Amino acid sequence: MNNLHPSTDLKPHQITPTGLDFLAPDKNHTVNVDHSILLYVESLSVAFEGFQAINDLNLYITDGELRCIIGPNGAGKTTMMDIITGKTAPDSGIVYFGQTIDLLKLDEPAIAQAGVGRKFQKPTVFEHLSVWHNLELAMAQKRNFWSLLHAKMTPEQRANIDEVLVLIGLKDQARKLAGTLSHGQKQWLEIGALLMQRPRLLLVDEPVAGMTHQEMDKTAELLRSLAGKHSVIVVEHDMEFVRNLSDGGKTVSVLHQGSILAEGTMAEVQNDDRVKQVYLGE
């Protein structure tokens, strides 16, 4: 294994969000990507009551990359995301955001503030608020519901919300209550709310579960549009969706028993005998 990770002697920088330009992550976030790698995961392990959920995991995500991660149930996908976002502490290993930010030394709010956003499988939108107000609440600044009742938005802030609405395909639904949206539209709204936080890295957990084929295609188009401005890690079980999303030679990682079993294009991992045996059942 090459020694790719930054020095563990370096200290994480203080992160302060500024500005509201949605279209790109906040470049004032102190994320050093001199080596083009945004996320370093090395020698990561964690066990729960004797079960080895993550086993010497090594994963590197480049700046602006769209990475798909697949694997059978129990492979460690959710635990991996829990560790990256500060929900679970590992037994050993390192997780760095850029060259200098040690995510294992930060709590969940600080990791989110540093520029790591996570979308869970089940959408969690405010169903009794409009689509617009859901995005307004998610805006990357210190706001709460009561302050929103009395605050006046600037033209720039309104423009930012409009841009997100167009991107997620909900411009015509802006005034509708979120609870009236279809399942797929709620997923897009939650992705939009995440984007309002201006993350550098997005972790997206099974975004197309329960979607129609048309909604799946739109979701793939949305996630592909985010790559470049953001790094995006998509964990998904639907192989047709992964084939669509990774089209063009994007890297697919196969997780098995808490470590990387194979990596490559979708065609390469599908033709890997180890993947056929443990994931595809062949």
mmCIF file of N, CA, C and O in Angstrom, residues 58-108:
data_model
loop_
_atom_site.group_PDB
_atom_site.id
_atom_site.type_symbol
_atom_site.label_atom_id
_atom_site.label_comp_id
_atom_site.label_asym_id
_atom_site.label_seq_id
_atom_site.Cartn_x
_atom_site.Cartn_y
_atom_site.Cartn_z
ATOM 1 N N ASN A 58 -9.378 0.940 3.021
ATOM 2 C CA ASN A 58 -8.631 2.013 2.377
ATOM 3 C C ASN A 58 -9.451 2.544 1.210
ATOM 4 O O ASN A 58 -9.882 1.773 0.344
ATOM 5 N N LEU A 59 -9.679 3.858 1.212
ATOM 6 C CA LEU A 59 -10.501 4.480 0.176
ATOM 7 C C LEU A 59 -9.987 5.893 -0.062
ATOM 8 O O LEU A 59 -9.740 6.638 0.894
ATOM 9 N N TYR A 60 -9.844 6.279 -1.334
ATOM 10 C CA TYR A 60 -9.369 7.619 -1.684
ATOM 11 C C TYR A 60 -10.313 8.216 -2.719
ATOM 12 O O TYR A 60 -10.572 7.604 -3.759
ATOM 13 N N ILE A 61 -10.826 9.404 -2.425
ATOM 14 C CA ILE A 61 -11.759 10.090 -3.313
ATOM 15 C C ILE A 61 -11.102 11.376 -3.797
ATOM 16 O O ILE A 61 -10.695 12.217 -2.988
ATOM 17 N N THR A 62 -10.984 11.529 -5.102
ATOM 18 C CA THR A 62 -10.342 12.720 -5.632
ATOM 19 C C THR A 62 -11.308 13.906 -5.629
ATOM 20 O O THR A 62 -12.530 13.751 -5.569
ATOM 21 N N ASP A 63 -10.741 15.088 -5.706
ATOM 22 C CA ASP A 63 -11.534 16.310 -5.683
ATOM 23 C C ASP A 63 -12.390 16.390 -6.941
ATOM 24 O O ASP A 63 -11.882 16.300 -8.067
ATOM 25 N N GLY A 64 -13.701 16.518 -6.770
ATOM 26 C CA GLY A 64 -14.624 16.612 -7.892
ATOM 27 C C GLY A 64 -15.084 15.286 -8.468
ATOM 28 O O GLY A 64 -15.805 15.251 -9.458
ATOM 29 N N GLU A 65 -14.711 14.176 -7.821
ATOM 30 C CA GLU A 65 -15.042 12.843 -8.332
ATOM 31 C C GLU A 65 -16.462 12.414 -7.975
ATOM 32 O O GLU A 65 -16.991 12.769 -6.921
ATOM 33 N N LEU A 66 -17.075 11.643 -8.862
ATOM 34 C CA LEU A 66 -18.311 10.922 -8.560
ATOM 35 C C LEU A 66 -17.951 9.450 -8.416
ATOM 36 O O LEU A 66 -17.506 8.812 -9.374
ATOM 37 N N ARG A 67 -18.101 8.906 -7.206
ATOM 38 C CA ARG A 67 -17.740 7.513 -6.931
ATOM 39 C C ARG A 67 -18.982 6.732 -6.505
ATOM 40 O O ARG A 67 -19.726 7.168 -5.620
ATOM 41 N N CYS A 68 -19.186 5.588 -7.107
ATOM 42 C CA CYS A 68 -20.260 4.680 -6.701
ATOM 43 C C CYS A 68 -19.671 3.581 -5.823
ATOM 44 O O CYS A 68 -18.611 3.032 -6.143
ATOM 45 N N ILE A 69 -20.351 3.264 -4.741
ATOM 46 C CA ILE A 69 -19.934 2.175 -3.864
ATOM 47 C C ILE A 69 -21.084 1.183 -3.754
ATOM 48 O O ILE A 69 -22.208 1.545 -3.397
ATOM 49 N N ILE A 70 -20.777 -0.071 -4.093
ATOM 50 C CA ILE A 70 -21.773 -1.126 -4.035
ATOM 51 C C ILE A 70 -21.269 -2.216 -3.097
ATOM 52 O O ILE A 70 -20.104 -2.242 -2.715
ATOM 53 N N GLY A 71 -22.172 -3.102 -2.730
ATOM 54 C CA GLY A 71 -21.799 -4.210 -1.860
ATOM 55 C C GLY A 71 -23.026 -4.847 -1.250
ATOM 56 O O GLY A 71 -24.077 -4.202 -1.125
ATOM 57 N N PRO A 72 -22.928 -6.103 -0.847
ATOM 58 C CA PRO A 72 -24.074 -6.796 -0.252
ATOM 59 C C PRO A 72 -24.422 -6.213 1.111
ATOM 60 O O PRO A 72 -23.647 -5.446 1.704
ATOM 61 N N ASN A 73 -25.589 -6.566 1.619
ATOM 62 C CA ASN A 73 -25.973 -6.150 2.965
ATOM 63 C C ASN A 73 -24.932 -6.627 3.972
ATOM 64 O O ASN A 73 -24.446 -7.762 3.887
ATOM 65 N N GLY A 74 -24.588 -5.756 4.908
ATOM 66 C CA GLY A 74 -23.590 -6.105 5.910
ATOM 67 C C GLY A 74 -22.162 -5.891 5.464
ATOM 68 O O GLY A 74 -21.224 -6.246 6.189
ATOM 69 N N ALA A 75 -21.976 -5.281 4.281
ATOM 70 C CA ALA A 75 -20.621 -5.069 3.764
ATOM 71 C C ALA A 75 -19.882 -3.959 4.497
ATOM 72 O O ALA A 75 -18.665 -3.867 4.412
ATOM 73 N N GLY A 76 -20.635 -3.071 5.188
ATOM 74 C CA GLY A 76 -20.009 -1.984 5.930
ATOM 75 C C GLY A 76 -20.230 -0.612 5.336
ATOM 76 O O GLY A 76 -19.623 0.362 5.787
ATOM 77 N N LYS A 77 -21.126 -0.505 4.355
ATOM 78 C CA LYS A 77 -21.328 0.773 3.664
ATOM 79 C C LYS A 77 -21.849 1.852 4.606
ATOM 80 O O LYS A 77 -21.328 2.973 4.629
ATOM 81 N N THR A 78 -22.881 1.532 5.380
ATOM 82 C CA THR A 78 -23.446 2.524 6.297
ATOM 83 C C THR A 78 -22.467 2.866 7.409
ATOM 84 O O THR A 78 -22.310 4.045 7.774
ATOM 85 N N THR A 79 -21.776 1.867 7.937
ATOM 86 C CA THR A 79 -20.793 2.126 8.993
ATOM 87 C C THR A 79 -19.679 3.024 8.480
ATOM 88 O O THR A 79 -19.217 3.932 9.191
ATOM 89 N N MET A 80 -19.245 2.815 7.253
ATOM 90 C CA MET A 80 -18.221 3.668 6.657
ATOM 91 C C MET A 80 -18.683 5.126 6.634
ATOM 92 O O MET A 80 -17.934 6.035 7.037
ATOM 93 N N MET A 81 -19.917 5.371 6.204
ATOM 94 C CA MET A 81 -20.433 6.736 6.163
ATOM 95 C C MET A 81 -20.611 7.296 7.568
ATOM 96 O O MET A 81 -20.395 8.492 7.804
ATOM 97 N N ASP A 82 -21.012 6.436 8.510
ATOM 98 C CA ASP A 82 -21.145 6.883 9.900
ATOM 99 C C ASP A 82 -19.807 7.370 10.448
ATOM 100 O O ASP A 82 -19.749 8.361 11.197
ATOM 101 N N ILE A 83 -18.730 6.696 10.100
ATOM 102 C CA ILE A 83 -17.409 7.105 10.583
ATOM 103 C C ILE A 83 -16.981 8.405 9.922
ATOM 104 O O ILE A 83 -16.491 9.327 10.589
ATOM 105 N N ILE A 84 -17.164 8.517 8.619
ATOM 106 C CA ILE A 84 -16.756 9.731 7.900
ATOM 107 C C ILE A 84 -17.479 10.956 8.445
ATOM 108 O O ILE A 84 -16.892 12.035 8.557
ATOM 109 N N THR A 85 -18.746 10.798 8.819
ATOM 110 C CA THR A 85 -19.544 11.944 9.274
ATOM 111 C C THR A 85 -19.535 12.127 10.788
ATOM 112 O O THR A 85 -20.229 12.995 11.302
ATOM 113 N N GLY A 86 -18.768 11.312 11.506
ATOM 114 C CA GLY A 86 -18.608 11.524 12.943
ATOM 115 C C GLY A 86 -19.640 10.866 13.814
ATOM 116 O O GLY A 86 -19.648 11.072 15.026
ATOM 117 N N LYS A 87 -20.512 10.055 13.237
ATOM 118 C CA LYS A 87 -21.539 9.394 14.038
ATOM 119 C C LYS A 87 -20.970 8.212 14.812
ATOM 120 O O LYS A 87 -21.445 7.883 15.905
ATOM 121 N N THR A 88 -19.963 7.548 14.241
ATOM 122 C CA THR A 88 -19.339 6.374 14.855
ATOM 123 C C THR A 88 -17.837 6.579 14.910
ATOM 124 O O THR A 88 -17.239 7.059 13.944
ATOM 125 N N ALA A 89 -17.223 6.217 16.026
ATOM 126 C CA ALA A 89 -15.765 6.306 16.161
ATOM 127 C C ALA A 89 -15.139 4.964 15.803
ATOM 128 O O ALA A 89 -15.610 3.916 16.262
ATOM 129 N N PRO A 90 -14.083 4.949 14.996
ATOM 130 C CA PRO A 90 -13.441 3.686 14.642
ATOM 131 C C PRO A 90 -12.513 3.206 15.758
ATOM 132 O O PRO A 90 -12.148 3.969 16.653
ATOM 133 N N ASP A 91 -12.117 1.945 15.682
ATOM 134 C CA ASP A 91 -11.127 1.419 16.615
ATOM 135 C C ASP A 91 -9.714 1.832 16.208
ATOM 136 O O ASP A 91 -8.839 2.017 17.057
ATOM 137 N N SER A 92 -9.498 1.970 14.891
ATOM 138 C CA SER A 92 -8.177 2.363 14.391
ATOM 139 C C SER A 92 -8.323 2.916 12.988
ATOM 140 O O SER A 92 -9.361 2.757 12.344
ATOM 141 N N GLY A 93 -7.263 3.569 12.514
ATOM 142 C CA GLY A 93 -7.260 4.116 11.169
ATOM 143 C C GLY A 93 -7.334 5.624 11.149
ATOM 144 O O GLY A 93 -7.390 6.289 12.197
ATOM 145 N N ILE A 94 -7.310 6.182 9.957
ATOM 146 C CA ILE A 94 -7.381 7.637 9.791
ATOM 147 C C ILE A 94 -8.447 7.982 8.759
ATOM 148 O O ILE A 94 -8.723 7.204 7.831
ATOM 149 N N VAL A 95 -9.045 9.168 8.926
ATOM 150 C CA VAL A 95 -9.962 9.739 7.942
ATOM 151 C C VAL A 95 -9.623 11.218 7.835
ATOM 152 O O VAL A 95 -9.821 11.970 8.798
ATOM 153 N N TYR A 96 -9.078 11.620 6.700
ATOM 154 C CA TYR A 96 -8.705 13.019 6.480
ATOM 155 C C TYR A 96 -9.528 13.625 5.359
ATOM 156 O O TYR A 96 -9.807 12.968 4.337
ATOM 157 N N PHE A 97 -9.898 14.878 5.552
ATOM 158 C CA PHE A 97 -10.599 15.686 4.563
ATOM 159 C C PHE A 97 -9.567 16.654 3.996
ATOM 160 O O PHE A 97 -9.193 17.623 4.658
ATOM 161 N N GLY A 98 -9.071 16.353 2.799
ATOM 162 C CA GLY A 98 -7.933 17.092 2.303
ATOM 163 C C GLY A 98 -6.676 16.684 3.064
ATOM 164 O O GLY A 98 -6.627 15.637 3.710
ATOM 165 N N GLN A 99 -5.675 17.539 2.996
ATOM 166 C CA GLN A 99 -4.384 17.218 3.589
ATOM 167 C C GLN A 99 -4.314 17.467 5.094
ATOM 168 O O GLN A 99 -3.471 16.875 5.775
ATOM 169 N N THR A 100 -5.172 18.332 5.610
ATOM 170 C CA THR A 100 -4.941 18.812 6.974
ATOM 171 C C THR A 100 -6.089 18.629 7.954
ATOM 172 O O THR A 100 -5.905 18.847 9.149
ATOM 173 N N ILE A 101 -7.268 18.256 7.500
ATOM 174 C CA ILE A 101 -8.425 18.193 8.397
ATOM 175 C C ILE A 101 -8.673 16.751 8.820
ATOM 176 O O ILE A 101 -9.113 15.916 8.024
ATOM 177 N N ASP A 102 -8.382 16.459 10.069
ATOM 178 C CA ASP A 102 -8.565 15.126 10.637
ATOM 179 C C ASP A 102 -10.003 15.003 11.112
ATOM 180 O O ASP A 102 -10.373 15.518 12.165
ATOM 181 N N LEU A 103 -10.825 14.309 10.321
ATOM 182 C CA LEU A 103 -12.247 14.220 10.656
ATOM 183 C C LEU A 103 -12.487 13.453 11.951
ATOM 184 O O LEU A 103 -13.517 13.651 12.597
ATOM 185 N N LEU A 104 -11.574 12.587 12.336
ATOM 186 C CA LEU A 104 -11.762 11.804 13.563
ATOM 187 C C LEU A 104 -11.603 12.658 14.817
ATOM 188 O O LEU A 104 -11.955 12.208 15.910
ATOM 189 N N LYS A 105 -11.104 13.874 14.657
ATOM 190 C CA LYS A 105 -10.968 14.781 15.790
ATOM 191 C C LYS A 105 -12.127 15.777 15.878
ATOM 192 O O LYS A 105 -12.157 16.620 16.778
ATOM 193 N N LEU A 106 -13.081 15.672 14.935
ATOM 194 C CA LEU A 106 -14.207 16.597 14.902
ATOM 195 C C LEU A 106 -15.506 15.866 15.217
ATOM 196 O O LEU A 106 -15.640 14.674 14.956
ATOM 197 N N ASP A 107 -16.482 16.610 15.781
ATOM 198 C CA ASP A 107 -17.794 16.015 16.014
ATOM 199 C C ASP A 107 -18.666 16.217 14.767
ATOM 200 O O ASP A 107 -18.244 16.831 13.781
ATOM 201 N N GLU A 108 -19.888 15.687 14.808
ATOM 202 C CA GLU A 108 -20.753 15.724 13.629
ATOM 203 C C GLU A 108 -21.019 17.140 13.115
ATOM 204 O O GLU A 108 -20.882 17.386 11.907
#
